[in-house]
Amino acid sequence: MSLAEIEQAQRAVRLTRARFETTLAETQDRLRPANLAGEAWDGVKEKSANLAGDAVDQVKQRPGMVSLALGAIALFLARRPLKRAAGKLISGGGDEAGSEEEAAALDTQPASKRTRRSK
């Protein structure tokens, strides 16, 4: 090998090493936890914005179906109070008269004899 070839090979090694170090620095920067979290957060924001836009489009196309679905969810969430109200209606208007009689009886009893009703 001649001196010129050796110098050319050494120059190529320095250039290759410089490119490798640059690539390594960029990779380390991208793999920092803060950068990874930022990229993930940006992805989540973008995806949620797309989903919200799609949901709005679907609601605009089918408002009746959305209303029906929301009504079903509301009935599901309110099932216990509705069941109690229906039971009171079926049993003859509830215990309103009975509760007035109990209140009057409690007013005439001393406080030591009053008992709490269990639910």
Short mmCIF file of N, CA, C and O in Angstrom, two decimals, residues 27-105:
data_model
loop_
_atom_site.label_atom_id
_atom_site.label_comp_id
_atom_site.label_asym_id
_atom_site.label_seq_id
_atom_site.Cartn_x
_atom_site.Cartn_y
_atom_site.Cartn_z
N THR A 27 -29.73 9.16 17.92
CA THR A 27 -30.49 8.03 18.47
C THR A 27 -30.64 8.16 19.98
O THR A 27 -31.73 7.94 20.52
N GLN A 28 -29.57 8.54 20.66
CA GLN A 28 -29.65 8.72 22.10
C GLN A 28 -30.62 9.83 22.46
O GLN A 28 -31.37 9.73 23.43
N ASP A 29 -30.63 10.89 21.68
CA ASP A 29 -31.56 12.00 21.92
C ASP A 29 -33.01 11.55 21.74
O ASP A 29 -33.87 11.90 22.54
N ARG A 30 -33.26 10.77 20.71
CA ARG A 30 -34.63 10.29 20.46
C ARG A 30 -35.09 9.31 21.52
O ARG A 30 -36.29 9.20 21.79
N LEU A 31 -34.16 8.58 22.13
CA LEU A 31 -34.52 7.56 23.11
C LEU A 31 -34.54 8.08 24.54
O LEU A 31 -34.77 7.29 25.46
N ARG A 32 -34.33 9.38 24.73
CA ARG A 32 -34.46 9.94 26.08
C ARG A 32 -35.90 9.80 26.53
O ARG A 32 -36.84 10.00 25.75
N PRO A 33 -36.14 9.45 27.80
CA PRO A 33 -37.52 9.25 28.29
C PRO A 33 -38.43 10.45 28.04
O PRO A 33 -39.60 10.28 27.69
N ALA A 34 -37.91 11.65 28.23
CA ALA A 34 -38.75 12.83 28.01
C ALA A 34 -39.20 12.93 26.56
O ALA A 34 -40.36 13.26 26.27
N ASN A 35 -38.31 12.65 25.63
CA ASN A 35 -38.67 12.70 24.21
C ASN A 35 -39.65 11.58 23.84
O ASN A 35 -40.59 11.81 23.07
N LEU A 36 -39.43 10.39 24.39
CA LEU A 36 -40.36 9.29 24.12
C LEU A 36 -41.75 9.62 24.64
O LEU A 36 -42.76 9.38 23.97
N ALA A 37 -41.81 10.17 25.86
CA ALA A 37 -43.11 10.53 26.44
C ALA A 37 -43.78 11.62 25.61
O ALA A 37 -45.00 11.58 25.38
N GLY A 38 -43.01 12.60 25.15
CA GLY A 38 -43.57 13.67 24.33
C GLY A 38 -44.13 13.15 23.02
O GLY A 38 -45.21 13.55 22.59
N GLU A 39 -43.39 12.25 22.38
CA GLU A 39 -43.88 11.67 21.14
C GLU A 39 -45.14 10.84 21.36
O GLU A 39 -46.08 10.88 20.56
N ALA A 40 -45.16 10.08 22.45
CA ALA A 40 -46.35 9.28 22.77
C ALA A 40 -47.55 10.18 23.04
O ALA A 40 -48.66 9.92 22.57
N TRP A 41 -47.34 11.26 23.79
CA TRP A 41 -48.42 12.19 24.10
C TRP A 41 -48.96 12.84 22.82
O TRP A 41 -50.17 12.99 22.65
N ASP A 42 -48.06 13.24 21.94
CA ASP A 42 -48.50 13.82 20.67
C ASP A 42 -49.33 12.83 19.86
O ASP A 42 -50.34 13.19 19.26
N GLY A 43 -48.91 11.57 19.87
CA GLY A 43 -49.67 10.53 19.16
C GLY A 43 -51.05 10.34 19.75
O GLY A 43 -52.05 10.20 19.03
N VAL A 44 -51.14 10.35 21.09
CA VAL A 44 -52.44 10.19 21.75
C VAL A 44 -53.35 11.37 21.44
O VAL A 44 -54.54 11.19 21.16
N LYS A 45 -52.80 12.58 21.49
CA LYS A 45 -53.61 13.76 21.18
C LYS A 45 -54.14 13.71 19.76
O LYS A 45 -55.31 14.02 19.51
N GLU A 46 -53.28 13.33 18.84
CA GLU A 46 -53.70 13.27 17.44
C GLU A 46 -54.79 12.21 17.23
O GLU A 46 -55.80 12.45 16.57
N LYS A 47 -54.59 11.04 17.84
CA LYS A 47 -55.55 9.96 17.69
C LYS A 47 -56.90 10.33 18.33
O LYS A 47 -57.96 10.08 17.75
N SER A 48 -56.86 10.95 19.52
CA SER A 48 -58.12 11.32 20.18
C SER A 48 -58.84 12.41 19.40
O SER A 48 -60.07 12.42 19.34
N ALA A 49 -58.11 13.32 18.81
CA ALA A 49 -58.74 14.36 17.99
C ALA A 49 -59.42 13.73 16.78
O ALA A 49 -60.54 14.12 16.41
N ASN A 50 -58.76 12.76 16.16
CA ASN A 50 -59.36 12.07 15.02
C ASN A 50 -60.62 11.31 15.44
O ASN A 50 -61.63 11.34 14.74
N LEU A 51 -60.55 10.62 16.59
CA LEU A 51 -61.72 9.88 17.07
C LEU A 51 -62.88 10.81 17.40
O LEU A 51 -64.04 10.51 17.10
N ALA A 52 -62.57 11.95 18.02
CA ALA A 52 -63.63 12.91 18.35
C ALA A 52 -64.27 13.45 17.07
O ALA A 52 -65.50 13.60 17.00
N GLY A 53 -63.46 13.76 16.08
CA GLY A 53 -64.01 14.25 14.81
C GLY A 53 -64.89 13.20 14.14
O GLY A 53 -65.97 13.52 13.62
N ASP A 54 -64.45 11.95 14.18
CA ASP A 54 -65.27 10.86 13.61
C ASP A 54 -66.57 10.70 14.37
O ASP A 54 -67.63 10.46 13.78
N ALA A 55 -66.52 10.83 15.70
CA ALA A 55 -67.73 10.69 16.51
C ALA A 55 -68.72 11.80 16.19
O ALA A 55 -69.93 11.55 16.08
N VAL A 56 -68.24 13.00 16.04
CA VAL A 56 -69.13 14.12 15.69
C VAL A 56 -69.78 13.88 14.33
O VAL A 56 -70.98 14.11 14.15
N ASP A 57 -69.01 13.38 13.39
CA ASP A 57 -69.57 13.08 12.06
C ASP A 57 -70.65 12.01 12.15
O ASP A 57 -71.70 12.12 11.51
N GLN A 58 -70.43 10.99 12.96
CA GLN A 58 -71.42 9.92 13.11
C GLN A 58 -72.69 10.45 13.78
O GLN A 58 -73.80 10.06 13.41
N VAL A 59 -72.54 11.32 14.78
CA VAL A 59 -73.71 11.89 15.45
C VAL A 59 -74.51 12.73 14.47
O VAL A 59 -75.75 12.69 14.48
N LYS A 60 -73.82 13.48 13.63
CA LYS A 60 -74.53 14.30 12.65
C LYS A 60 -75.27 13.44 11.64
O LYS A 60 -76.35 13.81 11.17
N GLN A 61 -74.73 12.28 11.29
CA GLN A 61 -75.37 11.41 10.32
C GLN A 61 -76.56 10.66 10.92
O GLN A 61 -77.54 10.39 10.23
N ARG A 62 -76.47 10.30 12.21
CA ARG A 62 -77.51 9.47 12.84
C ARG A 62 -77.93 10.04 14.20
O ARG A 62 -77.68 9.42 15.23
N PRO A 63 -78.59 11.18 14.23
CA PRO A 63 -78.94 11.76 15.53
C PRO A 63 -79.97 10.92 16.29
O PRO A 63 -79.95 10.85 17.52
N GLY A 64 -80.85 10.25 15.57
CA GLY A 64 -81.86 9.43 16.24
C GLY A 64 -81.25 8.23 16.96
O GLY A 64 -81.62 7.92 18.09
N MET A 65 -80.32 7.58 16.32
CA MET A 65 -79.67 6.43 16.94
C MET A 65 -78.86 6.85 18.16
O MET A 65 -78.85 6.16 19.18
N VAL A 66 -78.21 8.00 18.07
CA VAL A 66 -77.42 8.49 19.21
C VAL A 66 -78.34 8.83 20.37
O VAL A 66 -78.06 8.50 21.52
N SER A 67 -79.48 9.46 20.08
CA SER A 67 -80.44 9.78 21.13
C SER A 67 -80.96 8.52 21.79
O SER A 67 -81.10 8.45 23.02
N LEU A 68 -81.24 7.51 20.99
CA LEU A 68 -81.71 6.24 21.52
C LEU A 68 -80.66 5.59 22.42
O LEU A 68 -80.96 5.11 23.52
N ALA A 69 -79.42 5.61 21.98
CA ALA A 69 -78.34 5.02 22.77
C ALA A 69 -78.14 5.78 24.08
O ALA A 69 -77.98 5.17 25.15
N LEU A 70 -78.16 7.10 24.03
CA LEU A 70 -78.01 7.89 25.25
C LEU A 70 -79.18 7.68 26.20
O LEU A 70 -79.00 7.63 27.42
N GLY A 71 -80.37 7.55 25.66
CA GLY A 71 -81.54 7.26 26.49
C GLY A 71 -81.42 5.91 27.17
O GLY A 71 -81.75 5.75 28.35
N ALA A 72 -80.93 4.92 26.44
CA ALA A 72 -80.73 3.59 27.03
C ALA A 72 -79.70 3.63 28.14
O ALA A 72 -79.87 3.00 29.20
N ILE A 73 -78.64 4.38 27.94
CA ILE A 73 -77.61 4.51 28.99
C ILE A 73 -78.20 5.21 30.21
O ILE A 73 -77.95 4.80 31.35
N ALA A 74 -78.98 6.27 29.98
CA ALA A 74 -79.59 6.98 31.11
C ALA A 74 -80.54 6.06 31.87
O ALA A 74 -80.56 6.08 33.12
N LEU A 75 -81.34 5.27 31.17
CA LEU A 75 -82.24 4.33 31.86
C LEU A 75 -81.45 3.29 32.64
O LEU A 75 -81.83 2.91 33.75
N PHE A 76 -80.36 2.83 32.08
CA PHE A 76 -79.53 1.85 32.78
C PHE A 76 -78.96 2.45 34.07
O PHE A 76 -78.98 1.82 35.13
N LEU A 77 -78.46 3.68 33.99
CA LEU A 77 -77.88 4.31 35.17
C LEU A 77 -78.93 4.64 36.23
O LEU A 77 -78.62 4.66 37.42
N ALA A 78 -80.16 4.89 35.82
CA ALA A 78 -81.22 5.27 36.75
C ALA A 78 -82.15 4.09 37.06
O ALA A 78 -83.27 4.29 37.52
N ARG A 79 -81.70 2.87 36.87
CA ARG A 79 -82.59 1.72 37.01
C ARG A 79 -83.09 1.53 38.44
O ARG A 79 -84.25 1.18 38.64
N ARG A 80 -82.27 1.76 39.43
CA ARG A 80 -82.71 1.56 40.82
C ARG A 80 -83.75 2.59 41.24
O ARG A 80 -84.79 2.21 41.80
N PRO A 81 -83.54 3.88 41.02
CA PRO A 81 -84.59 4.84 41.38
C PRO A 81 -85.88 4.62 40.60
O PRO A 81 -86.98 4.77 41.15
N LEU A 82 -85.76 4.23 39.34
CA LEU A 82 -86.96 3.96 38.55
C LEU A 82 -87.70 2.74 39.08
O LEU A 82 -88.93 2.71 39.12
N LYS A 83 -86.96 1.73 39.51
CA LYS A 83 -87.57 0.53 40.06
C LYS A 83 -88.32 0.86 41.35
O LYS A 83 -89.44 0.40 41.57
N ARG A 84 -87.71 1.67 42.21
CA ARG A 84 -88.38 2.08 43.45
C ARG A 84 -89.64 2.87 43.15
O ARG A 84 -90.70 2.65 43.76
N ALA A 85 -89.56 3.80 42.20
CA ALA A 85 -90.72 4.62 41.86
C ALA A 85 -91.84 3.76 41.28
O ALA A 85 -93.02 3.94 41.63
N ALA A 86 -91.50 2.81 40.43
CA ALA A 86 -92.52 1.93 39.86
C ALA A 86 -93.14 1.06 40.95
O ALA A 86 -94.36 0.83 40.95
N GLY A 87 -92.33 0.60 41.88
CA GLY A 87 -92.87 -0.20 42.98
C GLY A 87 -93.83 0.59 43.84
O GLY A 87 -94.86 0.08 44.27
N LYS A 88 -93.53 1.85 44.09
CA LYS A 88 -94.43 2.70 44.87
C LYS A 88 -95.73 2.96 44.12
O LYS A 88 -96.80 2.97 44.72
N LEU A 89 -95.65 3.16 42.80
CA LEU A 89 -96.85 3.38 42.01
C LEU A 89 -97.74 2.15 42.00
O LEU A 89 -98.97 2.25 42.12
N ILE A 90 -97.13 0.99 41.86
CA ILE A 90 -97.89 -0.26 41.80
C ILE A 90 -98.52 -0.59 43.15
O ILE A 90 -99.65 -1.07 43.23
N SER A 91 -97.82 -0.29 44.24
CA SER A 91 -98.34 -0.64 45.56
C SER A 91 -99.37 0.35 46.07
O SER A 91 -99.80 0.27 47.20
N GLY A 92 -99.77 1.29 45.28
CA GLY A 92 -100.85 2.19 45.66
C GLY A 92 -100.38 3.55 46.11
O GLY A 92 -100.91 4.09 47.07
N GLY A 93 -99.40 4.08 45.50
CA GLY A 93 -98.98 5.44 45.80
C GLY A 93 -97.93 5.53 46.87
O GLY A 93 -97.66 6.59 47.38
N GLY A 94 -97.37 4.43 47.28
CA GLY A 94 -96.27 4.49 48.24
C GLY A 94 -96.77 4.46 49.67
O GLY A 94 -97.93 4.21 49.97
N ASP A 95 -95.91 4.75 50.59
CA ASP A 95 -96.22 4.72 52.02
C ASP A 95 -96.42 6.13 52.56
O ASP A 95 -96.09 6.41 53.70
N GLU A 96 -96.98 7.02 51.77
CA GLU A 96 -97.11 8.39 52.22
C GLU A 96 -98.06 8.49 53.41
O GLU A 96 -97.76 9.16 54.39
N ALA A 97 -99.19 7.79 53.36
CA ALA A 97 -100.13 7.86 54.47
C ALA A 97 -99.52 7.20 55.70
O ALA A 97 -99.65 7.70 56.81
N GLY A 98 -98.88 6.08 55.51
CA GLY A 98 -98.26 5.38 56.62
C GLY A 98 -97.16 6.20 57.25
O GLY A 98 -96.99 6.22 58.46
N SER A 99 -96.41 6.92 56.46
CA SER A 99 -95.32 7.70 57.01
C SER A 99 -95.84 8.89 57.79
O SER A 99 -95.25 9.30 58.77
N GLU A 100 -97.02 9.45 57.41
CA GLU A 100 -97.62 10.54 58.18
C GLU A 100 -98.09 10.04 59.54
O GLU A 100 -97.91 10.70 60.56
N GLU A 101 -98.68 8.83 59.55
CA GLU A 101 -99.13 8.25 60.82
C GLU A 101 -97.93 7.95 61.72
O GLU A 101 -97.98 8.19 62.93
N GLU A 102 -96.87 7.45 61.13
CA GLU A 102 -95.68 7.17 61.92
C GLU A 102 -95.09 8.45 62.48
O GLU A 102 -94.65 8.49 63.63
N ALA A 103 -95.08 9.52 61.69
CA ALA A 103 -94.54 10.80 62.16
C ALA A 103 -95.37 11.33 63.31
O ALA A 103 -94.84 11.84 64.30
N ALA A 104 -96.70 11.21 63.21
CA ALA A 104 -97.57 11.69 64.30
C ALA A 104 -97.34 10.85 65.55
O ALA A 104 -97.31 11.38 66.67
N ALA A 105 -97.16 9.54 65.39
CA ALA A 105 -96.92 8.68 66.54
C ALA A 105 -95.58 8.99 67.18
O ALA A 105 -95.45 8.98 68.41
#
